[in-house]
Backbone as JSON, one array per atom type, in Angstrom:
{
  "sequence": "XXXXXXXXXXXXXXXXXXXXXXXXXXXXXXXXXXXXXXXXXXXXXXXXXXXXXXXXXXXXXXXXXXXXXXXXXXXXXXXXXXXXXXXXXXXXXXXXXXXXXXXXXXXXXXXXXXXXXXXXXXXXXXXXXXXXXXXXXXXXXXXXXXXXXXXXXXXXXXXXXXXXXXXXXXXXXXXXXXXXXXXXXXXXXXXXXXXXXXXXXXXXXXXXXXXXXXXXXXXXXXXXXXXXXXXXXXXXXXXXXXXXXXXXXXXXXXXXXXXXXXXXXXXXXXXX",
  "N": [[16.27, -9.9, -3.7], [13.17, -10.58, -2.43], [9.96, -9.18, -2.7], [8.32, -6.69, -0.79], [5.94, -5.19, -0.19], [3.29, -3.86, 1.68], [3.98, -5.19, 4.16], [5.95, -4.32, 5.63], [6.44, -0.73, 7.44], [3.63, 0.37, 7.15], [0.95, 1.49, 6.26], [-1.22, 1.75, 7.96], [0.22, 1.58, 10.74], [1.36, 3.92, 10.28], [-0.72, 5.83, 10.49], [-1.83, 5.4, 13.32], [-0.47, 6.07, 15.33], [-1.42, 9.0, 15.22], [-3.59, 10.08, 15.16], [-5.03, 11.47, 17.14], [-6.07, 13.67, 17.09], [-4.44, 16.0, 17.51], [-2.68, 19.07, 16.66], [0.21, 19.46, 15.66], [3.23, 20.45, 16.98], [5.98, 22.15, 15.54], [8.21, 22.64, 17.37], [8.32, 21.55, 20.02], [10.01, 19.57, 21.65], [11.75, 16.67, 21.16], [10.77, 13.25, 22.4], [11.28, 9.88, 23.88], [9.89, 7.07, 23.44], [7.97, 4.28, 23.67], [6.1, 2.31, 21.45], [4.03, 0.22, 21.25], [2.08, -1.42, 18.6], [-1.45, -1.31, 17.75], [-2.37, -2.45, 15.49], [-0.37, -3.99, 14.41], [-0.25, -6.58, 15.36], [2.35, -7.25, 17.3], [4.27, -5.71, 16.45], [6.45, -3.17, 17.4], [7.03, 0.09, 17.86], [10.72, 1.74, 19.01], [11.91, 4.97, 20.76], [12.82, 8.05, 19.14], [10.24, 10.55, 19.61], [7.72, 12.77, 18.05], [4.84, 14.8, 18.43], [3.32, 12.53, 18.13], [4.57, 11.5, 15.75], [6.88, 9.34, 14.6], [10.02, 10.25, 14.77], [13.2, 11.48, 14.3], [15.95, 9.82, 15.93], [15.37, 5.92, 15.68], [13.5, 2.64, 16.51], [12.46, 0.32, 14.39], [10.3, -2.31, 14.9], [9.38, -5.92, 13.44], [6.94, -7.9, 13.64], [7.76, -10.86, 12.63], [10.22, -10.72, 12.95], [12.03, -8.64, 10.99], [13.29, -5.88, 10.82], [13.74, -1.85, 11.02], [16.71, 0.51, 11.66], [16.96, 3.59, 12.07], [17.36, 6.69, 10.65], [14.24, 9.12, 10.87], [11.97, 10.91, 9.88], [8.9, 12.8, 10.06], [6.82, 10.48, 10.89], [8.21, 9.13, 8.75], [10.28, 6.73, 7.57], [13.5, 8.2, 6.95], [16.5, 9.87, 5.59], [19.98, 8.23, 6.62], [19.98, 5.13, 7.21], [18.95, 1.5, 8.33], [17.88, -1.85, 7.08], [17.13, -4.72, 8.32], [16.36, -8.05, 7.01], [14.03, -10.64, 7.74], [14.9, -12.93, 6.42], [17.56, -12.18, 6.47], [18.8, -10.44, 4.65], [20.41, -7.43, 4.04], [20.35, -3.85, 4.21], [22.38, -0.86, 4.34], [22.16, 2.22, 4.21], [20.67, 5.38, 1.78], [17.36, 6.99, 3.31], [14.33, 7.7, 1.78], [11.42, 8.48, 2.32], [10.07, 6.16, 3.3], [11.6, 4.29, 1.59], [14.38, 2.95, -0.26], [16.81, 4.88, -1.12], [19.03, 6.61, -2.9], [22.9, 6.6, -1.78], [24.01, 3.35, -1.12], [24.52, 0.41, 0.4], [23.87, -3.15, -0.26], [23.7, -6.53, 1.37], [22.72, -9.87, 0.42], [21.78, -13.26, 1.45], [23.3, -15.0, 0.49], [25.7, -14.18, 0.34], [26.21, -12.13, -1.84], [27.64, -8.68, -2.56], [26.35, -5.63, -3.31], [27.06, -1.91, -4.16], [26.62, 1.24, -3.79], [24.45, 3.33, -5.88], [20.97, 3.85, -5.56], [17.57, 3.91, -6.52], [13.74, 4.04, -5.29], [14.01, 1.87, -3.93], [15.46, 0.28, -5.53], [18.58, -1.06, -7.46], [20.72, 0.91, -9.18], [22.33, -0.19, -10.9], [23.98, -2.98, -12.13], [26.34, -4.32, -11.68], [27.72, -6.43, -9.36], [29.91, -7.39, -6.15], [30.77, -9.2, -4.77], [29.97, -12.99, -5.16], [27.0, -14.34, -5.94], [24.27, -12.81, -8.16], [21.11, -11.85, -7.32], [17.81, -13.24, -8.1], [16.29, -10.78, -7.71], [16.52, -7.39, -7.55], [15.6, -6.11, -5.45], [15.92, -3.88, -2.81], [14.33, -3.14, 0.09], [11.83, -2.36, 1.05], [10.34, -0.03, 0.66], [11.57, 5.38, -0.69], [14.27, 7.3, -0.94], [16.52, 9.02, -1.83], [19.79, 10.11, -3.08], [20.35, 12.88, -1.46], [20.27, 17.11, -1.93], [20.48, 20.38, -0.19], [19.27, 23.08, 0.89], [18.54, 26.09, 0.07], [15.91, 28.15, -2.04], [14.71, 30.93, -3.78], [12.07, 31.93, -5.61], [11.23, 33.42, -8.46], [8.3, 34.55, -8.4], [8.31, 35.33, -5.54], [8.07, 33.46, -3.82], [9.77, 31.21, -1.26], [11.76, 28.36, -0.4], [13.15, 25.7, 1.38], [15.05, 23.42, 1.84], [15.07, 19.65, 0.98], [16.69, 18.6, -1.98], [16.46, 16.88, -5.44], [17.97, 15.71, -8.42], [17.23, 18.07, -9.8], [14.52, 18.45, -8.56], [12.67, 19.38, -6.22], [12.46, 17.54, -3.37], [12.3, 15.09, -0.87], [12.4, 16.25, 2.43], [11.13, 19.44, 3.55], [10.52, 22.96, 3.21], [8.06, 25.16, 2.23], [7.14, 28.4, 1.26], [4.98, 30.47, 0.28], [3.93, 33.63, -1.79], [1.57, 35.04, -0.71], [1.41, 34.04, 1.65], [0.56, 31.82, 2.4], [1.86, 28.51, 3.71], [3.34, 25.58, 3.45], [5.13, 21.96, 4.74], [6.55, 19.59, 4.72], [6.82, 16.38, 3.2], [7.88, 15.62, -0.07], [7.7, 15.4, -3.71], [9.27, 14.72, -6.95], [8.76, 17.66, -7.28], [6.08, 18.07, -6.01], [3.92, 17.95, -3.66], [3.69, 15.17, -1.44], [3.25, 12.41, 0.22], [3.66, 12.99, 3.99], [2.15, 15.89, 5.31], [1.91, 19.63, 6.41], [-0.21, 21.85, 6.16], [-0.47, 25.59, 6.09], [-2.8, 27.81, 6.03], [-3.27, 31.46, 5.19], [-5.22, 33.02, 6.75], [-4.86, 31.23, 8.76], [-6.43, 28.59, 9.4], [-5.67, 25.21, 8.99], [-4.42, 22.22, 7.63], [-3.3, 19.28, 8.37], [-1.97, 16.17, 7.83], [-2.08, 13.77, 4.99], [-0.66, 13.48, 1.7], [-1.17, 13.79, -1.68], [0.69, 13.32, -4.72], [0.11, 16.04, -5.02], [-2.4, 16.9, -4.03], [-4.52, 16.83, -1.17], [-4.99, 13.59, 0.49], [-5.71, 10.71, 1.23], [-5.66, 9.84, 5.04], [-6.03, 12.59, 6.94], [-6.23, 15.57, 9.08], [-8.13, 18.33, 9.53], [-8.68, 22.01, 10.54], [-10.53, 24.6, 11.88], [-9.85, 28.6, 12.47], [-11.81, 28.86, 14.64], [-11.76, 26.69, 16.01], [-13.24, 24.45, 15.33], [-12.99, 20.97, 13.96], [-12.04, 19.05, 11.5], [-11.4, 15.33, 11.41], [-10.15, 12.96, 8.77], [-10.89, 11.27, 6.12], [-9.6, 12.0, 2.74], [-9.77, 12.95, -0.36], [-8.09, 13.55, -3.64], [-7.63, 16.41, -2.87], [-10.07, 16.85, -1.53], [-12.55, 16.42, 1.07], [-13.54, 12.86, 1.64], [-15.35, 10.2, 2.56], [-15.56, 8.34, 5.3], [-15.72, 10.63, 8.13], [-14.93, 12.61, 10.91], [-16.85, 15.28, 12.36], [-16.2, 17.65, 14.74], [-17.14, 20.34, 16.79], [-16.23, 22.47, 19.0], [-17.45, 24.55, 20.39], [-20.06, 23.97, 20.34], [-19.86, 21.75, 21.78], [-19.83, 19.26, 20.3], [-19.85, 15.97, 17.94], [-19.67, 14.04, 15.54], [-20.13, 11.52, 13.59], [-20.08, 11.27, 9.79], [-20.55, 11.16, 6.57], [-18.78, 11.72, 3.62], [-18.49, 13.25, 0.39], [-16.67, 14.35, -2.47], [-16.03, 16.18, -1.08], [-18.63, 17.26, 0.16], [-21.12, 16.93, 2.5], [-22.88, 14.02, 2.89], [-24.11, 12.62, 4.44], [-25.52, 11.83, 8.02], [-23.75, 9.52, 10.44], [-26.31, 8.81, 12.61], [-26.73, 6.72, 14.7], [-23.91, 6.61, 15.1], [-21.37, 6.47, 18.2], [-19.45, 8.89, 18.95], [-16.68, 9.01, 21.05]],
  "CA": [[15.49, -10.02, -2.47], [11.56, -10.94, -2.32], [9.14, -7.66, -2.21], [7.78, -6.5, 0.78], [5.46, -3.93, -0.32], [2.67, -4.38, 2.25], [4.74, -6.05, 5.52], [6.54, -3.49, 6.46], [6.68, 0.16, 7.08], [1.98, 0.19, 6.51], [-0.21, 3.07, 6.53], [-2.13, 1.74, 9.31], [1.3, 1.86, 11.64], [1.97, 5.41, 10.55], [-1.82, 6.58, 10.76], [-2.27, 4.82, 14.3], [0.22, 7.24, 16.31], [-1.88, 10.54, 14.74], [-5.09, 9.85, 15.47], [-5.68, 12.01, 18.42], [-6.67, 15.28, 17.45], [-3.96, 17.37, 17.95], [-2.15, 19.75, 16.03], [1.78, 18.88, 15.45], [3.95, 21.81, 17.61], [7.5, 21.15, 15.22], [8.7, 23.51, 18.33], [8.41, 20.96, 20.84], [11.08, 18.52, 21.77], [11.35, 15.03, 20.67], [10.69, 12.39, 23.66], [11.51, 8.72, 24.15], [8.67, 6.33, 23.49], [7.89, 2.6, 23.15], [5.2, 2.1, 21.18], [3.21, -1.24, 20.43], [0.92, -1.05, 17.96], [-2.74, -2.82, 17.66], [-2.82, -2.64, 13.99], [0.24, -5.25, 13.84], [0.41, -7.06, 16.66], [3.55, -7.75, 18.21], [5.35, -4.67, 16.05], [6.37, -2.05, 18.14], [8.87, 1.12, 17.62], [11.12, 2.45, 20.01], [13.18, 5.91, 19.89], [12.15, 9.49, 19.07], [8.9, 10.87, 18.64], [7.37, 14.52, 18.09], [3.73, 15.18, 18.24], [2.64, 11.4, 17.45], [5.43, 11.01, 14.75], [8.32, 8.85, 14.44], [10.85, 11.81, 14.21], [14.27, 11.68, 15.13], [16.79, 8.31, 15.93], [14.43, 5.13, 16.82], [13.82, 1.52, 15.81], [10.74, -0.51, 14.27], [10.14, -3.91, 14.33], [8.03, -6.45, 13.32], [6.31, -9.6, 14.12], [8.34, -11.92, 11.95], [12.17, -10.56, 13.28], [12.44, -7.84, 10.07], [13.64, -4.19, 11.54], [14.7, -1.02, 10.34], [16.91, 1.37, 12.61], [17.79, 4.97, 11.32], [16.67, 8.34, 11.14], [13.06, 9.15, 10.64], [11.39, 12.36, 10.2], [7.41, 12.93, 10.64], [6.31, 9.21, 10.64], [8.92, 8.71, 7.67], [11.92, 6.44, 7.82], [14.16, 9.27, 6.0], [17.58, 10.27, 6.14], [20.21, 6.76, 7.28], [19.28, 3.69, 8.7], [19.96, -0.01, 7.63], [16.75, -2.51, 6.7], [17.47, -6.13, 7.86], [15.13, -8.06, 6.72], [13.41, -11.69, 8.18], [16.18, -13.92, 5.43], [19.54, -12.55, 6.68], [19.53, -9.49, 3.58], [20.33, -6.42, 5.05], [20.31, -2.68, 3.3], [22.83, 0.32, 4.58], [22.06, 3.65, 3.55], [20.01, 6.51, 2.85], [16.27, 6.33, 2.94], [13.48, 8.82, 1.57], [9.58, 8.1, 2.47], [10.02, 4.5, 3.42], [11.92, 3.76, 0.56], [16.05, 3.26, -0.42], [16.94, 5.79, -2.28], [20.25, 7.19, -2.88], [23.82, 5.79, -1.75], [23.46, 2.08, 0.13], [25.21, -1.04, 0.44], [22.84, -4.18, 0.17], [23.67, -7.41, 1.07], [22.02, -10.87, 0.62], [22.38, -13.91, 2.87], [23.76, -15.6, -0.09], [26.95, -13.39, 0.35], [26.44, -10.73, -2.94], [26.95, -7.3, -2.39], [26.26, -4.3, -3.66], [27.3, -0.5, -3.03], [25.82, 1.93, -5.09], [23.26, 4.19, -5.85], [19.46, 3.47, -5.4], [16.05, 4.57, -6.54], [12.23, 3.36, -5.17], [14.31, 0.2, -3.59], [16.11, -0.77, -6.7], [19.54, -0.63, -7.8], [20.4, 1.53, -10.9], [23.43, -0.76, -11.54], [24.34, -4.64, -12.51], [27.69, -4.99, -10.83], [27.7, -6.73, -7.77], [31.13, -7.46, -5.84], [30.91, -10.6, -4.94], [28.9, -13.68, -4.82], [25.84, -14.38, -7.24], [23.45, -11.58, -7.92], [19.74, -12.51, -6.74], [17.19, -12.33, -9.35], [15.14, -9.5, -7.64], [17.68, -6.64, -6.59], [14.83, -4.63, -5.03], [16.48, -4.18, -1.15], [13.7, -3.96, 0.86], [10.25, -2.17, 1.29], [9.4, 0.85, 0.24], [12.28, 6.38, -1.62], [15.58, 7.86, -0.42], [17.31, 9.66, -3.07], [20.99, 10.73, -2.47], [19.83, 14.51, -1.43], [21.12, 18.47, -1.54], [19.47, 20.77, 0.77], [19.7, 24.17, 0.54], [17.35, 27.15, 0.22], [15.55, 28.45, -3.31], [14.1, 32.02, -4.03], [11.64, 31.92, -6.9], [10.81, 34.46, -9.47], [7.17, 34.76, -7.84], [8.27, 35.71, -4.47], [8.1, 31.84, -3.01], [11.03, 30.62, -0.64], [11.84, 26.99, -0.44], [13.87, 25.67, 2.08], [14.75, 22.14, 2.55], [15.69, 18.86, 0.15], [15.76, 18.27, -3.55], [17.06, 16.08, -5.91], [17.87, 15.82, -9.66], [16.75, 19.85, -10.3], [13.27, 18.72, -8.13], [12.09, 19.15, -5.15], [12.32, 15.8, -3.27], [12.61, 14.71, 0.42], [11.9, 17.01, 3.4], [11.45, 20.81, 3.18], [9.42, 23.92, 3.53], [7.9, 26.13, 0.86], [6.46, 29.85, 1.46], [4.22, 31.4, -1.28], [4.3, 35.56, -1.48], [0.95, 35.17, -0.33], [1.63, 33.57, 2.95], [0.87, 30.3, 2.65], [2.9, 27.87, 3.92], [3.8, 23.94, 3.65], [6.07, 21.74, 5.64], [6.46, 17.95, 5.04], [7.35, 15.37, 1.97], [7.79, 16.48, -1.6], [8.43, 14.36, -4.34], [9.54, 15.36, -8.24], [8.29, 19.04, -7.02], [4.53, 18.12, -5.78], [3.69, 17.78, -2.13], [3.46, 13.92, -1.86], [3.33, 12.51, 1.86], [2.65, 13.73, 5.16], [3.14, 17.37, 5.23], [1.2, 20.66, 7.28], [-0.38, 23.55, 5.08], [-1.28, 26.5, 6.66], [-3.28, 29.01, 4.97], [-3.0, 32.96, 6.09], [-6.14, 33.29, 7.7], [-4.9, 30.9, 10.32], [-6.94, 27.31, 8.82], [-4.27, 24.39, 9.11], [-4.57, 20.91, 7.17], [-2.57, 18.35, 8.71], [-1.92, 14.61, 6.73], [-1.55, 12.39, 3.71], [-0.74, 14.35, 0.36], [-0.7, 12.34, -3.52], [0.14, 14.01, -6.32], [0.15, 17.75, -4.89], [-3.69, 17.12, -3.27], [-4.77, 16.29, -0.06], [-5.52, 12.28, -0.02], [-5.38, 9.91, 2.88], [-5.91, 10.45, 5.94], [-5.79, 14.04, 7.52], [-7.26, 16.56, 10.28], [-8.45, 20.33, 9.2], [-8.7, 22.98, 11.57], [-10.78, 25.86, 11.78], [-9.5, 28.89, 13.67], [-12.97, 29.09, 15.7], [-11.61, 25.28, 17.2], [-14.04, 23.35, 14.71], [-11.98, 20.44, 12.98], [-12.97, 17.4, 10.75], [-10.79, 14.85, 10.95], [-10.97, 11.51, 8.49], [-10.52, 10.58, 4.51], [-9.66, 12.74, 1.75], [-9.41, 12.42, -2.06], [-7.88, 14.56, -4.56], [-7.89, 17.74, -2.85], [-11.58, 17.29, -0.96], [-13.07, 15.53, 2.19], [-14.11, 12.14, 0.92], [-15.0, 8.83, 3.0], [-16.12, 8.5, 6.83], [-15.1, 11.43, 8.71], [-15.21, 13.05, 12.32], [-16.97, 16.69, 12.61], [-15.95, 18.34, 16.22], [-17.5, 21.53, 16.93], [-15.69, 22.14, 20.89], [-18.34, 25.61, 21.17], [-21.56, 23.31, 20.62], [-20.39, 20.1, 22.45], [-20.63, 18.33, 19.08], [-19.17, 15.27, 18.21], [-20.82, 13.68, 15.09], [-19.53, 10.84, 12.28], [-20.23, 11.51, 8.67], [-19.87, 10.64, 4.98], [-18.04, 12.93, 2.67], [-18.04, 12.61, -1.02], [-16.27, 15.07, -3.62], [-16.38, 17.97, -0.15], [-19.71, 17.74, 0.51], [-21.27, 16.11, 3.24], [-24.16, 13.36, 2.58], [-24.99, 11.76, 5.68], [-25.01, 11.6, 9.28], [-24.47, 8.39, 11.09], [-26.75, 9.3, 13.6], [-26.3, 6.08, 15.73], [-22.29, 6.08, 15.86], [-21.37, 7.24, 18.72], [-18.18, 9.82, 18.7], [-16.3, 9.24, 22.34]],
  "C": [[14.01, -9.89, -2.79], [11.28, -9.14, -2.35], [8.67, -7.82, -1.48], [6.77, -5.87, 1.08], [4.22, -4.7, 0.91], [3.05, -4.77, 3.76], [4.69, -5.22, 6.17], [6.25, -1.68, 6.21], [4.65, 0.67, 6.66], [1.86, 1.43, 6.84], [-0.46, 2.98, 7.53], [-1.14, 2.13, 10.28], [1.3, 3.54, 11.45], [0.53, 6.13, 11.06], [-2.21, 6.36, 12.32], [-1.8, 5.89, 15.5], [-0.34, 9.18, 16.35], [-2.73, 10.84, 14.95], [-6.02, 10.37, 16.48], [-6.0, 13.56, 18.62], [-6.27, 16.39, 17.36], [-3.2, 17.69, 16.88], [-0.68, 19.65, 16.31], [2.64, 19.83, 15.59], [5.97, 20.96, 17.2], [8.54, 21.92, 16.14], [9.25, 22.84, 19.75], [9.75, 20.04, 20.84], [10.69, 17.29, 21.81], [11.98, 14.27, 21.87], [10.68, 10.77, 22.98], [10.62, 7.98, 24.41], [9.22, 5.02, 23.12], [6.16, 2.67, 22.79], [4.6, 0.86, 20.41], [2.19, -0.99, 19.6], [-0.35, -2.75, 17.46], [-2.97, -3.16, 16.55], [-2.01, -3.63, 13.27], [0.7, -5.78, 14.86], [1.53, -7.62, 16.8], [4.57, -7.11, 17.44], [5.35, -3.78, 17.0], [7.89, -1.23, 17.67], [9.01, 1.67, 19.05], [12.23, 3.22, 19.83], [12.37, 7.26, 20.03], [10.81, 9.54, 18.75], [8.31, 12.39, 18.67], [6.2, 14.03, 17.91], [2.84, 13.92, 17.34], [3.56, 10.89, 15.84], [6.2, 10.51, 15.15], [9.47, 9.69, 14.39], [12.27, 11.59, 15.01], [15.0, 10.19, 14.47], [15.61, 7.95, 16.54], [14.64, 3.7, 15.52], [12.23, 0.96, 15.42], [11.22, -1.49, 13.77], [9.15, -4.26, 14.44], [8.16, -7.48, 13.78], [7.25, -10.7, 13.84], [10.06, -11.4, 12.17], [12.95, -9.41, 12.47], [12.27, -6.3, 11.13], [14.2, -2.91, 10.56], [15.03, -0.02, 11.71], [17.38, 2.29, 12.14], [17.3, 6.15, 12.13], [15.12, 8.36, 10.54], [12.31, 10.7, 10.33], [9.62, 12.61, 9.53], [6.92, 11.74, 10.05], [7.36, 8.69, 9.15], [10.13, 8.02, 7.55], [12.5, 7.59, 6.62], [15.11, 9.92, 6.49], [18.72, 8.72, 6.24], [20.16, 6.1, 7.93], [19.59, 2.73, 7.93], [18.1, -0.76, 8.11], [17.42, -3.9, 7.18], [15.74, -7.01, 8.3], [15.05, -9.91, 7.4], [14.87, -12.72, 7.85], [17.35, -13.78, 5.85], [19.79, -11.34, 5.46], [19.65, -8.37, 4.24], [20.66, -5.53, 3.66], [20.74, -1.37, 4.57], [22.31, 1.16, 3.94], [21.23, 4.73, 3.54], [18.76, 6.17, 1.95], [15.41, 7.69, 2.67], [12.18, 8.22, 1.47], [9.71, 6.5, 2.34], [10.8, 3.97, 2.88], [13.37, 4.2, 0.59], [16.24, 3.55, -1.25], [18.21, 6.63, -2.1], [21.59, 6.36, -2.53], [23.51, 4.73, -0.43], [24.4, 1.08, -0.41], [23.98, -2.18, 0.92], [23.6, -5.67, 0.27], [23.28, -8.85, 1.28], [22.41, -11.85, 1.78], [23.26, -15.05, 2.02], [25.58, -14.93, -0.54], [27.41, -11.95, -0.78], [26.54, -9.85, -2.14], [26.73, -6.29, -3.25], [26.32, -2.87, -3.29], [27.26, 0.24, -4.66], [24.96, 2.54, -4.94], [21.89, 3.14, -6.4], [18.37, 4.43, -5.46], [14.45, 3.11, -6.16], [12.69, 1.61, -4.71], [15.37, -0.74, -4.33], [17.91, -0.03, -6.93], [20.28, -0.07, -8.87], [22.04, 1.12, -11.11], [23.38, -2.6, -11.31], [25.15, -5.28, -12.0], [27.29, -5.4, -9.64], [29.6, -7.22, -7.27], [31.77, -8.55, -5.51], [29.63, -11.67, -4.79], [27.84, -13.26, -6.35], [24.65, -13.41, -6.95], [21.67, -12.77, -7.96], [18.77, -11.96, -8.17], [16.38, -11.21, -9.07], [16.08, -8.61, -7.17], [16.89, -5.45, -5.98], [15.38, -5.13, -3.59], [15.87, -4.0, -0.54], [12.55, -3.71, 1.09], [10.1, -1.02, 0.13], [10.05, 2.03, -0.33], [13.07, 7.05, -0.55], [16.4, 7.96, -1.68], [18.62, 10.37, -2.65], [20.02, 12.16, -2.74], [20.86, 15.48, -1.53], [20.71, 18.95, -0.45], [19.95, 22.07, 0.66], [18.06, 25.04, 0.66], [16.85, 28.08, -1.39], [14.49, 29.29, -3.06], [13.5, 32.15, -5.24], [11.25, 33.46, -7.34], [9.5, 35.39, -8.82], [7.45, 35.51, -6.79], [8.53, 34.65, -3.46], [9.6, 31.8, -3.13], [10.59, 29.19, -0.72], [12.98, 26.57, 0.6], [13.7, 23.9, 2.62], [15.74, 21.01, 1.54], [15.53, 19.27, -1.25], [16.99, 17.27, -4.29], [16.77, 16.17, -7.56], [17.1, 17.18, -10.54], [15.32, 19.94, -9.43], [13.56, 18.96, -6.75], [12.13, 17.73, -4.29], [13.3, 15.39, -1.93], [11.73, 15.32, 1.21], [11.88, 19.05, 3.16], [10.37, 21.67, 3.11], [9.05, 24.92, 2.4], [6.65, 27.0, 1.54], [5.95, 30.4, 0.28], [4.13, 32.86, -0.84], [2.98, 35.4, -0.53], [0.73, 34.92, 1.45], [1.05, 32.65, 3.77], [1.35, 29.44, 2.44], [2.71, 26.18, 4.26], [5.25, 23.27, 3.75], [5.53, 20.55, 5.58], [7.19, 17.36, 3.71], [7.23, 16.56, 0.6], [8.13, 15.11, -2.42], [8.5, 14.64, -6.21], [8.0, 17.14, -8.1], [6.9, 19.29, -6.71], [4.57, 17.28, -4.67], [3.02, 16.39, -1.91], [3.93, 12.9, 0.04], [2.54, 12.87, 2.98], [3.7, 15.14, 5.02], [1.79, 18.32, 6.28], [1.3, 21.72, 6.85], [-1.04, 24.51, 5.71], [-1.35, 27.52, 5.71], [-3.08, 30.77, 5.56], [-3.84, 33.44, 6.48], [-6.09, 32.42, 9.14], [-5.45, 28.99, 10.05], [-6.12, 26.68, 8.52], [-4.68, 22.96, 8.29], [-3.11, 19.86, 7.42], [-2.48, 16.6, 7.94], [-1.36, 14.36, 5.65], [-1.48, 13.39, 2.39], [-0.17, 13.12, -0.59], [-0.53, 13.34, -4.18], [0.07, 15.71, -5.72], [-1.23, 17.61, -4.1], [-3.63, 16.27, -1.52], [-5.17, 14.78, -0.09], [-5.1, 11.62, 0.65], [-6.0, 10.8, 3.68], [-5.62, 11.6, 6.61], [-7.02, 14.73, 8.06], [-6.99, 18.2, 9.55], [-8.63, 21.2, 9.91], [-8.99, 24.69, 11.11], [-10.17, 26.74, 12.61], [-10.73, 29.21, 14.49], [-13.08, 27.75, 17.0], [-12.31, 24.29, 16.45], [-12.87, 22.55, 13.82], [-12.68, 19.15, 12.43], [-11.47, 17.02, 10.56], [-11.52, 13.4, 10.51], [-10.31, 11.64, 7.27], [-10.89, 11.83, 3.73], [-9.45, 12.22, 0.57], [-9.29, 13.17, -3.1], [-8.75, 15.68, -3.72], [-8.91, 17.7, -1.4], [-11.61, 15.98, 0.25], [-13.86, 14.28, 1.47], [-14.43, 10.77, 1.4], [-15.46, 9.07, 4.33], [-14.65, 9.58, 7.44], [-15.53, 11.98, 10.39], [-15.23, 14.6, 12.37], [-16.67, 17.0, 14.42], [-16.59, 19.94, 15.9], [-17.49, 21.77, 18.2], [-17.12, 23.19, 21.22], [-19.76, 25.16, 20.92], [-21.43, 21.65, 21.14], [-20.65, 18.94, 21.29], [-19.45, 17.64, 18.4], [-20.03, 13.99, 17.19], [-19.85, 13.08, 13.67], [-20.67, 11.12, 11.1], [-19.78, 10.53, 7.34], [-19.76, 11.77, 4.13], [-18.2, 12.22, 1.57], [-17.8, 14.32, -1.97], [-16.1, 16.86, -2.26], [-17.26, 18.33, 0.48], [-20.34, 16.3, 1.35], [-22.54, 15.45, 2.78], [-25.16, 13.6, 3.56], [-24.44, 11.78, 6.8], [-24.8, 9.97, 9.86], [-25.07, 8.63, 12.49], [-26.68, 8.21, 15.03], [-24.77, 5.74, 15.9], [-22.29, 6.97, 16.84], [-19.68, 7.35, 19.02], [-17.62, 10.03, 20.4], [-15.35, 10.74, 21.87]]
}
């Protein structure tokens, strides 16, 4: 099956529903939305959502007839759902951060199938069951790793509580340091990789995009005095056009970040 990287499943879609400021209560109950989005016109999901996420059962489609319907959890297809794609190929099974990963059944429109285990889309076997195998056997966008789930007490004092896979870390899941700060979102070979929500123990929250164990993408920060910058990070630091709020001076003021540190104001944008 063709690659897709790009089509389906975009940043812009997941960043579009988050964008408003608020802080993500995983306390609340998940409500019944339809949501169109302006960033691909004429995709829209419909189904669960928590606090501007995808979360729960729901469906997304796109422009060109390609859907996926499963489980989702914070803007993440993750967990099972089934991919059919524009051609007629379709993909059962289970999905981790966009991506088919773990046990799935794929099959083309040329009648192959396949049932089997899957990593990053691909199939980590040759057999097919029937019918002629396609020369690309990636099934369809974007990681779903057959999972455990369980709960892990480290040496340090740090709890863990959530997925993992192959001795790592890897899916959904929560990790407590002795100190008593705490993260809650993606993981991936044991480094916080995703959207996830780190709170520190003075109360200071970072909500968004994690690479690699750092902060990177898009994400909102939160002081506890109410001041928050949300906008672009990079390795770790504030990095790229951002949005300072300060609610106890009325202030409401775009920026440029580089390496943490602020440059410049744009003194004529103006911050509704």
């Amino acid at each position: 099956m063709k690659k897709t990287e790009g089509l389906y499943f975009k940043q812009e879609e997941f960043l579009e529903t988050i964008r408003n400021g608020q802080k993500l209560d995983l306390n609340k109950p998940r409500v019944n939305l339809r949501i169109q989005y302006k960033c691909s016109p004429g995709a829209f999901y419909e189904g669960q959502m928590r606090g501007g996420f995808r979360d729960g059962q729901g469906t997304m489609n796109w422009p060109d007839g390609a859907f996926y319907k499963g489980e989702w959890e914070m803007g993440y297809a993750c967990g099972h759902g089934s991919f059919n794609h524009v051609d007629g190929d379709v993909y059962v099974g289970h999905w981790m951060n966009n991506k088919c990963n773990g046990k799935g059944q794929f099959k083309n429109k040329q009648g192959a199938s396949f049932e089997g285990d899957w990593v990053d889309d691909f199939s980590k076997a040759s057999e097919w069951k029937s019918g002629q195998r396609a020369q690309n056997t990636r099934a369809t966008t974007s990681r779903a790793r057959s999972r455990d789930s369980g709960s892990i007490a480290g040496a340090d004092g740090a709890i863990y509580e959530g997925d993992w896979s192959e001795n790592k870390l890897n899916g959904v899941g929560k990790y407590i340091w002795k100190d008593g700060r705490k993260y809650f979102g993606h993981w991936s070979d044991n480094d916080m990789h995703g959207m996830g929500i780190y709170k520190y123990p003075d109360g200071v929250e970072y909500q968004g995009s994690y690479v690699d164990d750092k902060k990177q993408g898009y994400g909102f920060y939160f002081w506890t005095d109410g001041r928050r910058y949300e906008g672009w990070w990079y390795k770790g630091k504030q990095h790229g056009v951002g949005l300072y709020i300060d609610p106890s001076k009325d202030k409401r003021r775009f920026g440029l970040w580089e390496g943490g540190k602020r440059v410049m104001w744009f003194d004529n944008a103006k911050a509704g």
